[in-house]
Amino acid sequence: MSHSDHSVEASTTSPLPEGAVHSSVNRWVLLDANRWLVAALFVAAAFAAFLGAGLSGLVDPGADDPATLLLSVLISGNLTLVPITITINQLVLSREFGKPHELRGRDEGIRQLRDDLKTQAEIGLIPPQPSAFVRTLVETLRTGADAVAEAAADTGDPELARRGDLLRDEIVESTEGVLRELDASEFGSYDLLASLMRVNSAWLVETVQYLEHDCGEAAPDEPFDRLQETLRLFNVTRQYAKTLYGQKEIATLSRLLLYVGFFAVLAASLVMLGYAGPVEESLSDVGTALGFALIGALVFSPLAFLLSYMLRLSTLMSYPPLRNSFITDG
């Protein structure tokens, strides 16, 4: 590919790694849907499977041995979620705790990031709120894109001017969703993170470098260098937003596993103790199958929450700093 052929027209704005999703349904399940709704769908599928097995005669819900064996297996599976929850909490806490020099290093890194943005934005103070920080960063990015487009136009070359306009339009269009979500969502939410990940900053950095090379001595280096530095600040901010989102979701998941798992194990234990009692004997075959499916779905619910949350987290985390073998995005 020649320098003149390299433009933002080749970039993509997908927030997902290539091949992660193959249809809108997959994307909805993996990312966009509410995690409680996805968990409810998994529980509904488990209920339907248990009910179908009971009504078809594949499993006899009225017999003690198959039912109690199944419930004991599900209880054992839920108990294994305890070490999983402990491991999840250790993962979250490991990023919060640290020795004094490590904590000081984190604080210095955050201060340096704010100072770098203050230099690029040419303002005296950076807003302390995370959402305001991102808004300032996006506005600085757009201002830098305007400066690069003007520098390309000042060369007098129509092709360079066209590429500068394309670059500016791409940055404005791809960051429009970020500004929209800043008004509608709080920092650390999935919707804001998804909008940040739609900005294909790796290709934008590469495009700026090619445009600067082709402009040569006809354009000053400063606007190109400033835009590249701002894009790199954007990359760091996006990775930090992804880290915060992951920490929040993992903490939420660990609490859900404890709450739901406790009631699921308690309900299954009570059913096992009284399964062959008068309640079961008074039910019809359909009623027994429904009760069997209901308790099976309830005991399956902790795993459903684990699946729903980990599907989104694993998909997001598979979006790597390397967009391909040669272009970095982190």
Short mmCIF file of C-alpha atoms in Angstrom, two decimals, residues 14-312:
data_model
loop_
_atom_site.label_atom_id
_atom_site.label_comp_id
_atom_site.label_asym_id
_atom_site.label_seq_id
_atom_site.Cartn_x
_atom_site.Cartn_y
_atom_site.Cartn_z
CA SER A 14 -16.08 -1.95 15.45
CA PRO A 15 -15.61 -2.13 19.23
CA LEU A 16 -14.95 -5.87 18.96
CA PRO A 17 -11.93 -7.86 17.91
CA GLU A 18 -12.22 -9.33 14.44
CA GLY A 19 -14.19 -12.59 14.46
CA ALA A 20 -15.57 -12.10 17.98
CA VAL A 21 -19.15 -11.86 16.73
CA HIS A 22 -20.73 -13.03 13.51
CA SER A 23 -24.25 -11.65 13.75
CA SER A 24 -26.34 -9.07 15.52
CA VAL A 25 -27.78 -11.81 17.74
CA ASN A 26 -24.32 -12.86 18.89
CA ARG A 27 -23.38 -9.26 19.54
CA TRP A 28 -26.57 -8.72 21.53
CA VAL A 29 -25.92 -11.79 23.71
CA LEU A 30 -22.19 -11.18 24.14
CA LEU A 31 -22.23 -7.42 24.70
CA ASP A 32 -25.27 -5.23 24.32
CA ALA A 33 -27.97 -7.03 26.31
CA ASN A 34 -28.54 -6.43 30.00
CA ARG A 35 -26.64 -9.13 31.91
CA TRP A 36 -29.63 -9.96 34.11
CA LEU A 37 -31.73 -10.51 31.01
CA VAL A 38 -29.12 -12.84 29.51
CA ALA A 39 -28.94 -14.74 32.81
CA ALA A 40 -32.74 -15.01 32.81
CA LEU A 41 -32.62 -16.49 29.30
CA PHE A 42 -30.11 -19.10 30.46
CA VAL A 43 -32.32 -19.96 33.44
CA ALA A 44 -35.36 -20.19 31.16
CA ALA A 45 -33.43 -22.55 28.87
CA ALA A 46 -32.50 -24.71 31.86
CA PHE A 47 -36.14 -24.73 33.02
CA ALA A 48 -37.30 -25.80 29.58
CA ALA A 49 -34.67 -28.53 29.42
CA PHE A 50 -35.59 -29.95 32.84
CA LEU A 51 -39.30 -29.71 32.06
CA GLY A 52 -38.86 -31.43 28.72
CA ALA A 53 -36.80 -34.19 30.32
CA GLY A 54 -39.50 -34.72 32.97
CA LEU A 55 -42.50 -34.70 30.64
CA SER A 56 -40.86 -36.87 27.99
CA GLY A 57 -39.97 -39.60 30.47
CA LEU A 58 -36.24 -39.16 29.96
CA VAL A 59 -36.09 -38.51 33.70
CA ASP A 60 -38.70 -39.62 36.22
CA PRO A 61 -39.20 -36.58 38.50
CA GLY A 62 -41.26 -38.68 40.90
CA ALA A 63 -38.47 -41.15 41.58
CA ASP A 64 -36.22 -40.34 44.50
CA ASP A 65 -32.86 -41.49 43.14
CA PRO A 66 -32.65 -39.54 39.83
CA ALA A 67 -34.00 -36.34 41.32
CA THR A 68 -31.86 -36.34 44.43
CA LEU A 69 -28.79 -37.35 42.43
CA LEU A 70 -29.31 -34.45 40.05
CA LEU A 71 -29.89 -31.98 42.87
CA SER A 72 -26.79 -33.18 44.73
CA VAL A 73 -24.71 -32.69 41.59
CA LEU A 74 -26.07 -29.17 41.14
CA ILE A 75 -25.45 -28.35 44.80
CA SER A 76 -21.86 -29.58 44.50
CA GLY A 77 -21.44 -27.41 41.43
CA ASN A 78 -22.75 -24.38 43.31
CA LEU A 79 -20.38 -25.01 46.21
CA THR A 80 -17.45 -24.91 43.79
CA LEU A 81 -18.47 -21.32 43.01
CA VAL A 82 -17.21 -20.34 46.48
CA PRO A 83 -13.50 -20.64 45.58
CA ILE A 84 -14.29 -18.99 42.25
CA THR A 85 -15.82 -16.03 44.10
CA ILE A 86 -12.83 -15.82 46.44
CA THR A 87 -10.48 -15.82 43.46
CA ILE A 88 -12.51 -13.09 41.78
CA ASN A 89 -12.35 -10.92 44.90
CA GLN A 90 -8.61 -11.48 45.19
CA LEU A 91 -8.24 -10.32 41.60
CA VAL A 92 -10.12 -7.10 42.35
CA LEU A 93 -8.37 -6.46 45.66
CA SER A 94 -4.92 -7.08 44.20
CA ARG A 95 -5.37 -3.96 42.08
CA GLU A 96 -6.54 -1.88 45.03
CA PHE A 97 -3.87 -2.84 47.55
CA GLY A 98 -0.19 -2.10 47.20
CA LYS A 99 2.98 -0.95 48.90
CA PRO A 100 3.53 2.79 49.41
CA HIS A 101 5.90 3.14 46.47
CA GLU A 102 3.44 1.29 44.21
CA LEU A 103 0.54 3.50 45.28
CA ARG A 104 2.70 6.58 44.84
CA GLY A 105 3.64 5.39 41.35
CA ARG A 106 -0.03 5.08 40.42
CA ASP A 107 -0.73 8.57 41.72
CA GLU A 108 2.22 9.98 39.77
CA GLY A 109 1.01 8.24 36.63
CA ILE A 110 -2.45 9.76 36.94
CA ARG A 111 -0.97 13.20 37.60
CA GLN A 112 1.30 12.88 34.57
CA LEU A 113 -1.63 11.89 32.39
CA ARG A 114 -3.57 14.96 33.51
CA ASP A 115 -0.54 17.21 32.95
CA ASP A 116 -0.05 15.80 29.46
CA LEU A 117 -3.66 16.51 28.55
CA LYS A 118 -3.37 20.00 30.03
CA THR A 119 -0.39 20.61 27.74
CA GLN A 120 -2.18 19.30 24.66
CA ALA A 121 -5.42 21.16 25.43
CA GLU A 122 -3.52 24.36 26.32
CA ILE A 123 -5.70 25.03 29.35
CA GLY A 124 -4.81 25.91 32.91
CA LEU A 125 -6.78 23.23 34.76
CA ILE A 126 -8.22 19.82 33.92
CA PRO A 127 -11.69 19.09 35.38
CA PRO A 128 -11.45 16.60 38.28
CA GLN A 129 -14.50 14.56 37.22
CA PRO A 130 -13.64 11.53 35.02
CA SER A 131 -16.43 12.31 32.54
CA ALA A 132 -15.26 15.92 32.22
CA PHE A 133 -11.71 14.66 31.69
CA VAL A 134 -12.85 12.45 28.80
CA ARG A 135 -14.90 15.29 27.31
CA THR A 136 -11.85 17.58 27.41
CA LEU A 137 -9.79 14.84 25.78
CA VAL A 138 -12.32 14.36 22.96
CA GLU A 139 -12.62 18.10 22.36
CA THR A 140 -8.81 18.36 22.23
CA LEU A 141 -8.77 15.48 19.76
CA ARG A 142 -11.25 17.27 17.51
CA THR A 143 -9.32 20.54 17.74
CA GLY A 144 -6.16 18.70 16.76
CA ALA A 145 -7.93 17.13 13.79
CA ASP A 146 -9.00 20.60 12.63
CA ALA A 147 -5.41 21.82 12.86
CA VAL A 148 -4.10 18.87 10.84
CA ALA A 149 -6.78 19.36 8.17
CA GLU A 150 -5.86 23.03 7.90
CA ALA A 151 -2.16 22.19 7.64
CA ALA A 152 -2.88 19.70 4.86
CA ALA A 153 -5.03 22.24 3.03
CA ASP A 154 -2.32 24.91 3.30
CA THR A 155 0.05 22.73 1.24
CA GLY A 156 -2.00 23.61 -1.86
CA ASP A 157 -2.26 19.94 -2.87
CA PRO A 158 -5.94 18.97 -3.42
CA GLU A 159 -5.27 15.29 -2.64
CA LEU A 160 -3.56 16.10 0.66
CA ALA A 161 -6.40 18.48 1.52
CA ARG A 162 -8.94 15.74 0.79
CA ARG A 163 -7.13 13.27 3.03
CA GLY A 164 -6.93 15.87 5.79
CA ASP A 165 -10.69 16.44 5.56
CA LEU A 166 -11.32 12.68 5.64
CA LEU A 167 -9.18 12.36 8.76
CA ARG A 168 -11.03 15.17 10.49
CA ASP A 169 -14.44 13.77 9.50
CA GLU A 170 -13.48 10.32 10.78
CA ILE A 171 -12.39 11.68 14.16
CA VAL A 172 -15.53 13.82 14.50
CA GLU A 173 -17.83 10.98 13.50
CA SER A 174 -16.20 8.31 15.66
CA THR A 175 -16.11 10.53 18.76
CA GLU A 176 -19.72 11.69 18.38
CA GLY A 177 -20.90 8.58 20.20
CA VAL A 178 -18.46 9.26 23.05
CA LEU A 179 -19.88 12.75 23.62
CA ARG A 180 -23.42 11.39 23.41
CA GLU A 181 -22.72 8.71 26.03
CA LEU A 182 -20.98 11.22 28.30
CA ASP A 183 -24.31 13.04 28.51
CA ALA A 184 -26.33 9.86 29.04
CA SER A 185 -24.01 7.56 31.03
CA GLU A 186 -21.57 7.78 33.90
CA PHE A 187 -17.88 7.02 33.64
CA GLY A 188 -17.25 3.29 34.02
CA SER A 189 -20.46 2.18 32.31
CA TYR A 190 -20.50 -0.30 29.45
CA ASP A 191 -22.17 2.11 27.01
CA LEU A 192 -19.42 4.70 27.46
CA LEU A 193 -16.70 2.07 27.20
CA ALA A 194 -18.22 0.70 23.98
CA SER A 195 -18.27 4.19 22.46
CA LEU A 196 -14.61 4.68 23.38
CA MET A 197 -13.68 1.37 21.79
CA ARG A 198 -15.36 2.33 18.53
CA VAL A 199 -12.68 4.99 17.96
CA ASN A 200 -10.09 3.23 15.82
CA SER A 201 -7.19 5.26 17.16
CA ALA A 202 -4.49 2.89 15.91
CA TRP A 203 -5.41 3.51 12.29
CA LEU A 204 -5.84 7.20 13.04
CA VAL A 205 -2.30 7.47 14.42
CA GLU A 206 -0.98 5.63 11.39
CA THR A 207 -2.98 7.85 9.04
CA VAL A 208 -1.62 11.00 10.67
CA GLN A 209 1.92 9.68 10.26
CA TYR A 210 1.40 8.95 6.56
CA LEU A 211 -0.23 12.32 5.98
CA GLU A 212 2.62 14.12 7.76
CA HIS A 213 5.17 12.21 5.65
CA ASP A 214 3.42 13.08 2.39
CA CYS A 215 3.02 16.75 3.34
CA GLY A 216 6.77 16.92 3.88
CA GLU A 217 8.25 20.39 4.22
CA ALA A 218 5.07 22.00 2.94
CA ALA A 219 3.40 21.69 6.35
CA PRO A 220 4.70 22.21 9.91
CA ASP A 221 5.25 19.15 12.10
CA GLU A 222 3.60 20.56 15.23
CA PRO A 223 -0.11 19.89 14.47
CA PHE A 224 0.64 16.32 13.38
CA ASP A 225 2.77 15.60 16.46
CA ARG A 226 0.16 17.08 18.80
CA LEU A 227 -2.64 15.02 17.28
CA GLN A 228 -0.62 11.82 17.55
CA GLU A 229 0.16 12.53 21.20
CA THR A 230 -3.50 13.25 21.92
CA LEU A 231 -4.50 9.96 20.28
CA ARG A 232 -2.00 8.13 22.49
CA LEU A 233 -3.50 9.83 25.55
CA PHE A 234 -6.88 8.63 24.30
CA ASN A 235 -5.54 5.06 24.15
CA VAL A 236 -4.33 5.20 27.75
CA THR A 237 -7.63 6.68 28.93
CA ARG A 238 -9.61 4.00 27.12
CA GLN A 239 -7.52 1.18 28.61
CA TYR A 240 -8.04 2.70 32.07
CA ALA A 241 -11.79 2.93 31.49
CA LYS A 242 -11.80 -0.73 30.48
CA THR A 243 -9.90 -1.61 33.66
CA LEU A 244 -12.38 0.26 35.86
CA TYR A 245 -15.33 -1.34 34.10
CA GLY A 246 -13.83 -4.81 34.51
CA GLN A 247 -13.21 -4.25 38.22
CA LYS A 248 -16.76 -3.04 38.78
CA GLU A 249 -18.33 -5.92 36.87
CA ILE A 250 -16.18 -8.54 38.61
CA ALA A 251 -17.10 -7.13 42.02
CA THR A 252 -20.80 -7.15 41.05
CA LEU A 253 -20.51 -10.72 39.81
CA SER A 254 -18.90 -11.95 43.02
CA ARG A 255 -21.74 -10.49 45.10
CA LEU A 256 -24.36 -12.02 42.83
CA LEU A 257 -22.75 -15.45 43.03
CA LEU A 258 -22.84 -15.30 46.83
CA TYR A 259 -26.42 -14.03 47.09
CA VAL A 260 -27.98 -16.25 44.43
CA GLY A 261 -25.83 -19.26 45.31
CA PHE A 262 -26.87 -19.17 48.95
CA PHE A 263 -30.60 -19.26 48.20
CA ALA A 264 -30.15 -21.81 45.41
CA VAL A 265 -28.27 -24.25 47.67
CA LEU A 266 -30.73 -23.65 50.52
CA ALA A 267 -33.75 -24.33 48.30
CA ALA A 268 -32.19 -27.44 46.76
CA SER A 269 -31.25 -28.81 50.18
CA LEU A 270 -34.78 -28.38 51.50
CA VAL A 271 -36.24 -30.04 48.42
CA MET A 272 -33.86 -32.99 48.77
CA LEU A 273 -34.83 -33.48 52.44
CA GLY A 274 -38.56 -33.52 51.70
CA TYR A 275 -38.67 -34.75 48.13
CA ALA A 276 -40.44 -38.01 48.88
CA GLY A 277 -42.82 -36.42 51.37
CA PRO A 278 -46.54 -35.75 51.14
CA VAL A 279 -46.14 -32.68 48.95
CA GLU A 280 -44.55 -34.65 46.13
CA GLU A 281 -47.08 -37.47 46.51
CA SER A 282 -50.02 -35.05 46.18
CA LEU A 283 -48.79 -33.61 42.87
CA SER A 284 -49.78 -34.84 39.45
CA ASP A 285 -47.19 -35.98 36.96
CA VAL A 286 -47.25 -32.57 35.25
CA GLY A 287 -47.05 -30.79 38.61
CA THR A 288 -44.12 -32.96 39.66
CA ALA A 289 -42.33 -32.22 36.38
CA LEU A 290 -42.96 -28.50 36.82
CA GLY A 291 -41.64 -28.53 40.37
CA PHE A 292 -38.61 -30.56 39.28
CA ALA A 293 -37.89 -28.10 36.47
CA LEU A 294 -38.39 -25.09 38.75
CA ILE A 295 -35.94 -26.27 41.40
CA GLY A 296 -33.46 -27.37 38.72
CA ALA A 297 -33.56 -23.94 37.09
CA LEU A 298 -33.18 -22.24 40.47
CA VAL A 299 -30.09 -24.25 41.33
CA PHE A 300 -28.70 -23.53 37.85
CA SER A 301 -29.16 -19.75 38.27
CA PRO A 302 -25.71 -18.98 39.82
CA LEU A 303 -24.01 -20.56 36.82
CA ALA A 304 -26.31 -18.55 34.54
CA PHE A 305 -25.13 -15.29 36.12
CA LEU A 306 -21.51 -16.43 35.86
CA LEU A 307 -21.98 -17.19 32.16
CA SER A 308 -23.77 -13.93 31.35
CA TYR A 309 -21.18 -11.69 32.99
CA MET A 310 -18.11 -13.60 31.83
CA LEU A 311 -19.31 -13.64 28.21
CA ARG A 312 -19.21 -9.84 28.08
#
